[in-house]
Short mmCIF file of C-alpha atoms and ligand atoms in Angstrom, two decimals:
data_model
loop_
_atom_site.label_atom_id
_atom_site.label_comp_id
_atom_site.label_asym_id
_atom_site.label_seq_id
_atom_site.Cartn_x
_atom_site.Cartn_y
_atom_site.Cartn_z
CA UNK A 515 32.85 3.47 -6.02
CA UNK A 516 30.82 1.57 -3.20
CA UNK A 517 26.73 2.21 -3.33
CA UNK A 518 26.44 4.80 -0.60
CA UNK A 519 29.38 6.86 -2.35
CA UNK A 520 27.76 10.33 -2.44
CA UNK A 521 24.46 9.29 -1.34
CA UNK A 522 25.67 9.16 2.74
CA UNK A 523 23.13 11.93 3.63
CA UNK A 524 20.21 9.95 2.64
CA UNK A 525 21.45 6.51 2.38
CA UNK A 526 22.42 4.12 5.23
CA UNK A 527 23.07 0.46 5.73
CA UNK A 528 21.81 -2.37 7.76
CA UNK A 529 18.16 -0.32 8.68
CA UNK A 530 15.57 -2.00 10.52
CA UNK A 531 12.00 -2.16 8.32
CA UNK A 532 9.70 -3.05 11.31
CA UNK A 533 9.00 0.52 12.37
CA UNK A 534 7.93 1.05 8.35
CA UNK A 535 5.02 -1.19 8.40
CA UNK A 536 1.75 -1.71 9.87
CA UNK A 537 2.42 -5.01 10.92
CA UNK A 538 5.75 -4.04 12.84
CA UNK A 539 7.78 -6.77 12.46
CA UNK A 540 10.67 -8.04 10.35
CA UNK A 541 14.47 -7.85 9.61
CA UNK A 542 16.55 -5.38 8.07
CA UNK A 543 16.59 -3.70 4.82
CA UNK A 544 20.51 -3.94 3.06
CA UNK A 545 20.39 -0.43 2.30
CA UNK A 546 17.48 2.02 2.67
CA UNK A 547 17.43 5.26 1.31
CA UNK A 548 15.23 8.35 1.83
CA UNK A 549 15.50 11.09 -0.82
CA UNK A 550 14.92 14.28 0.00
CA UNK A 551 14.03 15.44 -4.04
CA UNK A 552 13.21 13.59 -7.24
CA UNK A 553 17.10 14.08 -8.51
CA UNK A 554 18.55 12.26 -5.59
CA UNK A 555 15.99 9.52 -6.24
CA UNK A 556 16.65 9.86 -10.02
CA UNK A 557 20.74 9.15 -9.07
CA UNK A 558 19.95 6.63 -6.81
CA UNK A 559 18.05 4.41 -9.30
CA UNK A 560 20.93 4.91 -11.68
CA UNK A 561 23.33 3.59 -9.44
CA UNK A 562 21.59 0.71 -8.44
CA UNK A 563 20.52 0.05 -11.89
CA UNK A 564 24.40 -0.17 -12.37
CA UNK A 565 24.82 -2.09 -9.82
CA UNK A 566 22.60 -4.89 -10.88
CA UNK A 567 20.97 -4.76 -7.13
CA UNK A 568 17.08 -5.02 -6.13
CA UNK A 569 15.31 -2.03 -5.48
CA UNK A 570 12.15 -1.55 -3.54
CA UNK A 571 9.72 1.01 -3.16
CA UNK A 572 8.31 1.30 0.60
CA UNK A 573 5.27 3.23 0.82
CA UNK A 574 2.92 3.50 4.11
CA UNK A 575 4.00 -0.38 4.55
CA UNK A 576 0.45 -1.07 5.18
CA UNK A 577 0.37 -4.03 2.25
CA UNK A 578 3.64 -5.36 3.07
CA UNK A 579 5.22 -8.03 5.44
CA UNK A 580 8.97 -8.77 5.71
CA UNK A 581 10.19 -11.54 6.46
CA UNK A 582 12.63 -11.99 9.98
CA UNK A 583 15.94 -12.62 7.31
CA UNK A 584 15.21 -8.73 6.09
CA UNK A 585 15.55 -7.39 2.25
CA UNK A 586 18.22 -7.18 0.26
CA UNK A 587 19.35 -4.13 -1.98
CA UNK A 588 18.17 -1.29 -1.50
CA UNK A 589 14.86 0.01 -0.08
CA UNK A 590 13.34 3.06 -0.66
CA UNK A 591 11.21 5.25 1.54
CA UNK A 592 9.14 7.88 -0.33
CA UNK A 593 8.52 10.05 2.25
CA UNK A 594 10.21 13.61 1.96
CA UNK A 595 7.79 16.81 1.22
CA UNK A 596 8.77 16.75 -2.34
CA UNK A 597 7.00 13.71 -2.70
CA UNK A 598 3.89 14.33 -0.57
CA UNK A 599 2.56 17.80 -3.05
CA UNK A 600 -1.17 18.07 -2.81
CA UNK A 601 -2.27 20.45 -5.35
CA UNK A 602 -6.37 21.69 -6.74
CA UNK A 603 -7.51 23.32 -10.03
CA UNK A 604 -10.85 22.05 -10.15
CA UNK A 605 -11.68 19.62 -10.94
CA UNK A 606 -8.14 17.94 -10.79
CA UNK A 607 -6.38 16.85 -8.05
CA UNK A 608 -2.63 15.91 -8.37
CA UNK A 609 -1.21 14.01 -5.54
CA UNK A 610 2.46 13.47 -5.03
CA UNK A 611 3.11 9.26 -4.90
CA UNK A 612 4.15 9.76 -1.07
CA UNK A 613 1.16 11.76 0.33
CA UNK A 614 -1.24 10.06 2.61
CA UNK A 615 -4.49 8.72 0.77
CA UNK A 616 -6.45 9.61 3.80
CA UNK A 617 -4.80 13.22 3.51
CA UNK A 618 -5.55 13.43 -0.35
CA UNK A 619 -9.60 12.13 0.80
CA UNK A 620 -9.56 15.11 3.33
CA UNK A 621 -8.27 17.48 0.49
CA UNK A 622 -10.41 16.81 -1.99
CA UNK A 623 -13.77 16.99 0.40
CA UNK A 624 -12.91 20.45 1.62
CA UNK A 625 -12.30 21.44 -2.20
CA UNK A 626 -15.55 19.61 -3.12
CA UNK A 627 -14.57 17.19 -5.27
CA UNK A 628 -15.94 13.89 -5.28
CA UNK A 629 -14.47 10.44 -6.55
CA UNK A 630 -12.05 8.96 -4.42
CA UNK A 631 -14.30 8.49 -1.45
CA UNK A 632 -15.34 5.55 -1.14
CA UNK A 633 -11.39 4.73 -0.38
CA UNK A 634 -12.08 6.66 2.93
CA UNK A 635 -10.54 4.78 6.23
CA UNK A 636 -7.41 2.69 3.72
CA UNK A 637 -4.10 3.39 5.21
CA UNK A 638 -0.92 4.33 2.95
CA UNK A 639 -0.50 6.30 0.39
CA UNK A 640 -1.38 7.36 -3.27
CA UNK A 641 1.33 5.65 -4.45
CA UNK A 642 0.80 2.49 -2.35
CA UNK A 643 -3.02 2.53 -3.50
CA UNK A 644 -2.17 3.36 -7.25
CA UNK A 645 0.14 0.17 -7.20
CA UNK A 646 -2.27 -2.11 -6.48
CA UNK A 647 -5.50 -0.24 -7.45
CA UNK A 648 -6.72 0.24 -4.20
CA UNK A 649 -10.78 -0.21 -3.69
CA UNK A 650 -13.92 -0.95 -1.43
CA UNK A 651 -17.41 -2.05 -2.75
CA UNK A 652 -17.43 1.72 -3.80
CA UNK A 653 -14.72 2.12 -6.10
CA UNK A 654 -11.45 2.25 -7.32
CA UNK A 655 -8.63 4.79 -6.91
CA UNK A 656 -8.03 3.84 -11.18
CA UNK A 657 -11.40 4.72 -11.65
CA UNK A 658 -10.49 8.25 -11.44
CA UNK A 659 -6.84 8.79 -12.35
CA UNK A 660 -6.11 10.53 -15.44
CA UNK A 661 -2.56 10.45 -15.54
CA UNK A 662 0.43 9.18 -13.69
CA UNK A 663 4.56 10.33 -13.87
CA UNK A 664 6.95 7.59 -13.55
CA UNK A 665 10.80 7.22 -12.79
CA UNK A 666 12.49 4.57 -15.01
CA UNK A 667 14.88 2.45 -13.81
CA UNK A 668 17.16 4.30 -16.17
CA UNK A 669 16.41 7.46 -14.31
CA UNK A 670 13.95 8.93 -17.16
CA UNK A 671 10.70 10.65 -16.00
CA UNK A 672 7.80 9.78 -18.47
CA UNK A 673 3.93 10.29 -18.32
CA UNK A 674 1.27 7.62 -18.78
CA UNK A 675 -1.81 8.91 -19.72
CA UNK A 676 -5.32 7.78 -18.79
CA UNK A 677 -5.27 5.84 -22.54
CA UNK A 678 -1.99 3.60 -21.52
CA UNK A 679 -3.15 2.90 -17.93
CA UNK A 680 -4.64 -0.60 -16.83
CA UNK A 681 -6.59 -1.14 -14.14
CA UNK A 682 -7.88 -4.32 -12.56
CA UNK A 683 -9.00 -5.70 -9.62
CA UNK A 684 -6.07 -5.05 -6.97
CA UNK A 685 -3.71 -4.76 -10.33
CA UNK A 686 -2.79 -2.18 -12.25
CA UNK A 687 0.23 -1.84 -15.09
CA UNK A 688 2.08 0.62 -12.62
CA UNK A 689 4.48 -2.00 -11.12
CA UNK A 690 7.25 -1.59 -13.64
CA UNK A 691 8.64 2.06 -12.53
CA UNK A 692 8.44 4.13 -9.52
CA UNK A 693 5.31 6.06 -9.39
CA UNK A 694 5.93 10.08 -8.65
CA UNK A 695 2.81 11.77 -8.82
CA UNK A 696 -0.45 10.80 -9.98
CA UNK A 697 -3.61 13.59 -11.51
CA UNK A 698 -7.06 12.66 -11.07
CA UNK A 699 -10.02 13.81 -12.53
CA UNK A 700 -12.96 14.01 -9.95
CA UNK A 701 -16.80 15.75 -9.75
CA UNK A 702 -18.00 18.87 -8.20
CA UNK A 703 -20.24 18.48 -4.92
CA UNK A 704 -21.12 20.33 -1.73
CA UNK A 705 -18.55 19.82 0.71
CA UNK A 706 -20.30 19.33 3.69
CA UNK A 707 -22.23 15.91 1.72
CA UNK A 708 -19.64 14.77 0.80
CA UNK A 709 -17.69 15.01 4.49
CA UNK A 710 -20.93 13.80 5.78
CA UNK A 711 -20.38 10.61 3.42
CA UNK A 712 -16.69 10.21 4.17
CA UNK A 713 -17.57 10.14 8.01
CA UNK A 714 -19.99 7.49 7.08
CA UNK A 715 -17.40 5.40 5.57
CA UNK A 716 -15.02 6.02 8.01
CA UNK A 717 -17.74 4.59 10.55
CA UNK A 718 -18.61 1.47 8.79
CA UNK A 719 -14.80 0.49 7.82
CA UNK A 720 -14.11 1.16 11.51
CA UNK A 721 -17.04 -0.93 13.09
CA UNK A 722 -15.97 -3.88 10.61
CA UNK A 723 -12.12 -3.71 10.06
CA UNK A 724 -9.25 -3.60 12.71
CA UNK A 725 -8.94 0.21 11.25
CA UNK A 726 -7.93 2.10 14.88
CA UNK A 727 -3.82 0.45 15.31
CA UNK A 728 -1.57 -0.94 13.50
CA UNK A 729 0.27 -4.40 13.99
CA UNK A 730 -2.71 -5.79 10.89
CA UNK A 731 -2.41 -6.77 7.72
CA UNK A 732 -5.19 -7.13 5.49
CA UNK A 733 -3.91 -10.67 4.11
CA UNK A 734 -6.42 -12.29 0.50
CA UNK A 735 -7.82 -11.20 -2.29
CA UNK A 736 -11.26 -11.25 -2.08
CA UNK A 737 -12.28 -14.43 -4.46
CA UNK A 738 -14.80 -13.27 -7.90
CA UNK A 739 -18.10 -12.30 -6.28
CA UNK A 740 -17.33 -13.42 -2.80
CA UNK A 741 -15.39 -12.38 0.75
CA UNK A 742 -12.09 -13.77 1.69
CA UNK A 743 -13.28 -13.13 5.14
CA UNK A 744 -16.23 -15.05 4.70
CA UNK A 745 -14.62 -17.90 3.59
CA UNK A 746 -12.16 -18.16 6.33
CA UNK A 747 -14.92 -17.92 8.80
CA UNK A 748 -16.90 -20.72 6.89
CA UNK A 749 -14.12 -22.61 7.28
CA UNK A 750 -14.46 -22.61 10.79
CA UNK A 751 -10.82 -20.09 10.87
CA UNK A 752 -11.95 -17.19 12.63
CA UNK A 753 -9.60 -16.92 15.95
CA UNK A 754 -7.18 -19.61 14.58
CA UNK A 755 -3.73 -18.89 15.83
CA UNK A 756 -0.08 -19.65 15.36
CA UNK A 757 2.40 -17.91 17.95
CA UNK A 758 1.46 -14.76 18.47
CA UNK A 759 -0.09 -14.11 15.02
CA UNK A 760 -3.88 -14.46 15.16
CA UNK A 761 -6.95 -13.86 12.75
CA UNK A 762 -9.00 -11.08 13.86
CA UNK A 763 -12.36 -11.52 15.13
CA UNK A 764 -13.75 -8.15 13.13
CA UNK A 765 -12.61 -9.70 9.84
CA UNK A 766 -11.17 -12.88 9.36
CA UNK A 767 -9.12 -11.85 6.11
CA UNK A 768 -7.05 -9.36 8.74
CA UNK A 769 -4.36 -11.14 10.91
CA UNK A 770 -3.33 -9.32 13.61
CA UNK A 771 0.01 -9.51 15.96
CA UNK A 772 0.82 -9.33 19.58
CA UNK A 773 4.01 -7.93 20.92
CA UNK A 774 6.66 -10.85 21.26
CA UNK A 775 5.55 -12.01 17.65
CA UNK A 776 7.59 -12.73 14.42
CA UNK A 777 6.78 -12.73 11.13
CA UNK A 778 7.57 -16.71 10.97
CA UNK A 779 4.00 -16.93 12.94
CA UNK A 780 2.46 -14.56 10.21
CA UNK A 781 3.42 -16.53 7.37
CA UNK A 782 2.77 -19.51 9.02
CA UNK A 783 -0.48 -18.71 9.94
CA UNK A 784 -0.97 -17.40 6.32
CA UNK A 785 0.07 -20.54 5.01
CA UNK A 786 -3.04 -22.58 7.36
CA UNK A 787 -5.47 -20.44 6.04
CA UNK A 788 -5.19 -21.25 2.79
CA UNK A 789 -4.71 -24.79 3.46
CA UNK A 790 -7.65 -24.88 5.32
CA UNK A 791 -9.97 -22.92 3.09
CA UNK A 792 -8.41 -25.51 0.04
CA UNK A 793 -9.44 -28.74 2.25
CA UNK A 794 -12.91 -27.85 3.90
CA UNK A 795 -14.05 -25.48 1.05
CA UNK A 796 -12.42 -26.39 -2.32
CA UNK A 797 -11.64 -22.62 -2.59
CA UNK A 798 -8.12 -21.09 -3.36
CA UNK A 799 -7.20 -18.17 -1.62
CA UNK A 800 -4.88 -15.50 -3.26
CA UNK A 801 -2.75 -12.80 -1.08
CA UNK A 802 -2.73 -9.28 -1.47
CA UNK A 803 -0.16 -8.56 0.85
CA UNK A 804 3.44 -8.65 -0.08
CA UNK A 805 5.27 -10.85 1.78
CA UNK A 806 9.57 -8.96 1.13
C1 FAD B 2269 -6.31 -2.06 8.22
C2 FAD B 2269 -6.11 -2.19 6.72
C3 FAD B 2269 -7.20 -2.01 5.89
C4 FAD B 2269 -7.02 -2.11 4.49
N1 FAD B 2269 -8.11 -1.95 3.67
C5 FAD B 2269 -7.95 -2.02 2.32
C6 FAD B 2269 -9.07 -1.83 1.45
O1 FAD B 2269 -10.21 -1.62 1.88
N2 FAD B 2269 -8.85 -1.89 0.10
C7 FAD B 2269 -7.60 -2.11 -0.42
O2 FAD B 2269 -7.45 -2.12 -1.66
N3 FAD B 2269 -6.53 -2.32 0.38
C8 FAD B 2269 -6.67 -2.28 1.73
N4 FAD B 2269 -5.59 -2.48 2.55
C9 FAD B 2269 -4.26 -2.77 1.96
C10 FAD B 2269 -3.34 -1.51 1.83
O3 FAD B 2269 -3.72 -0.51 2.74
C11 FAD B 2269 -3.39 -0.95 0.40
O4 FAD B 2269 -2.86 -1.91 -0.49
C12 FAD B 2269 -2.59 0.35 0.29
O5 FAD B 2269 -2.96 0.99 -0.92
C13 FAD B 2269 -1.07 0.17 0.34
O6 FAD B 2269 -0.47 1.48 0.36
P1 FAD B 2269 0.93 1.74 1.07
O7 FAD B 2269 1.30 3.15 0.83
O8 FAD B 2269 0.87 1.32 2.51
O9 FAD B 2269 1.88 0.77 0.25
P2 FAD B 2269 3.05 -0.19 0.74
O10 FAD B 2269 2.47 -1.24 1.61
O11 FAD B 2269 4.19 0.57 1.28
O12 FAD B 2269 3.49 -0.84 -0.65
C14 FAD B 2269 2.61 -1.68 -1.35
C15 FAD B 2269 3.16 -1.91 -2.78
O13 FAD B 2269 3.09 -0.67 -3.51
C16 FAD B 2269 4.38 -0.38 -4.04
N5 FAD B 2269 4.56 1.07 -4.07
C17 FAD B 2269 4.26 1.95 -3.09
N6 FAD B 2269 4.57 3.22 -3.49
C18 FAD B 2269 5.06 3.11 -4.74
C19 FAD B 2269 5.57 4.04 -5.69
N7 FAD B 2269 5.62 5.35 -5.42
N8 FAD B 2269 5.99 3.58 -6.87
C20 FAD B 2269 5.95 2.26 -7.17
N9 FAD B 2269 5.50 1.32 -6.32
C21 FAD B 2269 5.05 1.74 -5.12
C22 FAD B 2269 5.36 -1.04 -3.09
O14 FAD B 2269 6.62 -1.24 -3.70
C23 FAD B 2269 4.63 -2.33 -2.80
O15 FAD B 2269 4.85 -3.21 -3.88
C24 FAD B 2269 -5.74 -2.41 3.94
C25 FAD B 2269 -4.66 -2.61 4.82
C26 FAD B 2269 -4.82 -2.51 6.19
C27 FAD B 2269 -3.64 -2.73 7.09
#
């Protein structure tokens, strides 16, 4: 039985994974599958499990790069209603693992509950964020999440309560399994505040980040107590180029891409950075995007 047997309606081969992330570049996924319901994705991870292939979970692509020679196994896009369930019974919120963070923020202001803000103006999704514990100054999304349901690679679902979930900066223990759905406990407050505070957010990140298109990346860890930005820009990086790959001028720790450009010029550009920052500042510099 080949990999796609039974799985043709979701399932195709050779797919190209540019249009899937924020940067907009790369080759093509071996196989990438979009499940419509949690027992097709259930199936699927089965199979592969069988199969002894990779698997990958694609999200809102906004933390990862791939690289020009594309993935191989099987990548899979969480995208399909079933996984994007918003649901309220104050005060928890339970977010499907595909549904938009910024979609979940604008949720949980209207219901008047208060927690997850200071996430306002991240791209991707609750799954994405919950992966690697997305966070500003402000917070954490961990911070606040009670419980999360996972898919095994054997195809079991299983909860992880609040008491077997770890947190950390830009880590959590959620990178074993596929994340479904996540609950989070949050706080009662007025609506319009908290919008009010959301727009301010939303204002700042915009004025400082390349927030408004895509072709970014938002490339380092930020080092203990200090700015990955800043240090690029110390090191005299700010506007340094390779190709058609350059570091933004709102925030050095975001490169940004011009048409024409490959993700070669990305990770090369990466790779200067760092080497850069090492020689001039005796600093290392850590990525928190996902080079695939
Ligand atoms: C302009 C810009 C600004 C940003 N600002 C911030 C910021 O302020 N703070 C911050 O923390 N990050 C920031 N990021 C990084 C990025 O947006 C976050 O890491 C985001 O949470 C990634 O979510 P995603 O849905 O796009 O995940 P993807 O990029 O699709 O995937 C990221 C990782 O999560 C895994 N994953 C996704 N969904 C699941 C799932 N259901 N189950 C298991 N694994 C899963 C993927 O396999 C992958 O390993 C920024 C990025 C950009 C481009």
């Amino acid at each position: 039985m080949g990999l796609l047997s039974g799985f043709e309606h979701f399932m195709r081969e050779g797919e190209s994974m540019a249009p899937y992330t924020w940067f907009r570049l790369g080759g093509e996924a071996q196989y990438f599958a979009e499940p419509s319901t949690v027992d097709e994705l259930a199936a699927l991870v089965k199979r592969v499990t069988q199969e002894g292939l990779p698997l990958r979970i694609l999200a809102g692509g906004s933390n990862v790069l791939v690289r020009e020679e594309g993935v191989p196994g099987v990548v899979v896009h969480l995208a399909a209603p079933a996984f994007c369930q918003i649901n309220v019974k104050k005060p928890t919120l339970t977010a499907g693992a595909g549904a938009k963070l910024g979609h979940v923020l604008t949720v949980a202001a209207r219901e008047g509950l208060a927690g997850l803000e200071p996430l306002t103006g991240i791209p991707g999704t609750i799954g994405g964020a919950l992966h690697s514990n997305a966070c500003t100054h402000g917070g954490d999304i961990g911070q606040w999440t009670s419980a999360v349901t996972l898919l095994t690679a054997d195809g079991q679902i299983v909860s992880r309560m609040r008491d077997d979930l770890q947190f950390a900066y830009r880590q959590s223990n959620l990178d074993d399994a596929i994340i479904l759905d996540a609950r989070f406990e949050l706080s009662p407050e007025d609506p319009q505040e908290l919008t009010k505070r959301m727009q301010k957010l939303w204002i700042t990140k915009k004025a400082h980040q390349p927030v408004g298109g895509q072709h970014t990346g938002c490339v380092f860890k930020d080092p203990p107590g200090g700015s990955a930005g800043r240090l690029i820009e110390a090191a005299g990086l700010k506007g340094a180029r390779h190709g058609k790959a350059e570091v933004s001028d709102r925030d050095a720790n975001f490169i940004e891409v011009e048409p024409g450009a490959t993700s070669d010029d990305v990770l090369h550009l990466i790779d200067h950075l760092r080497e850069q920052v090492s020689r001039r500042l005796g600093m290392t510099l850590e990525t928190a995007l996902e080079v695939w």
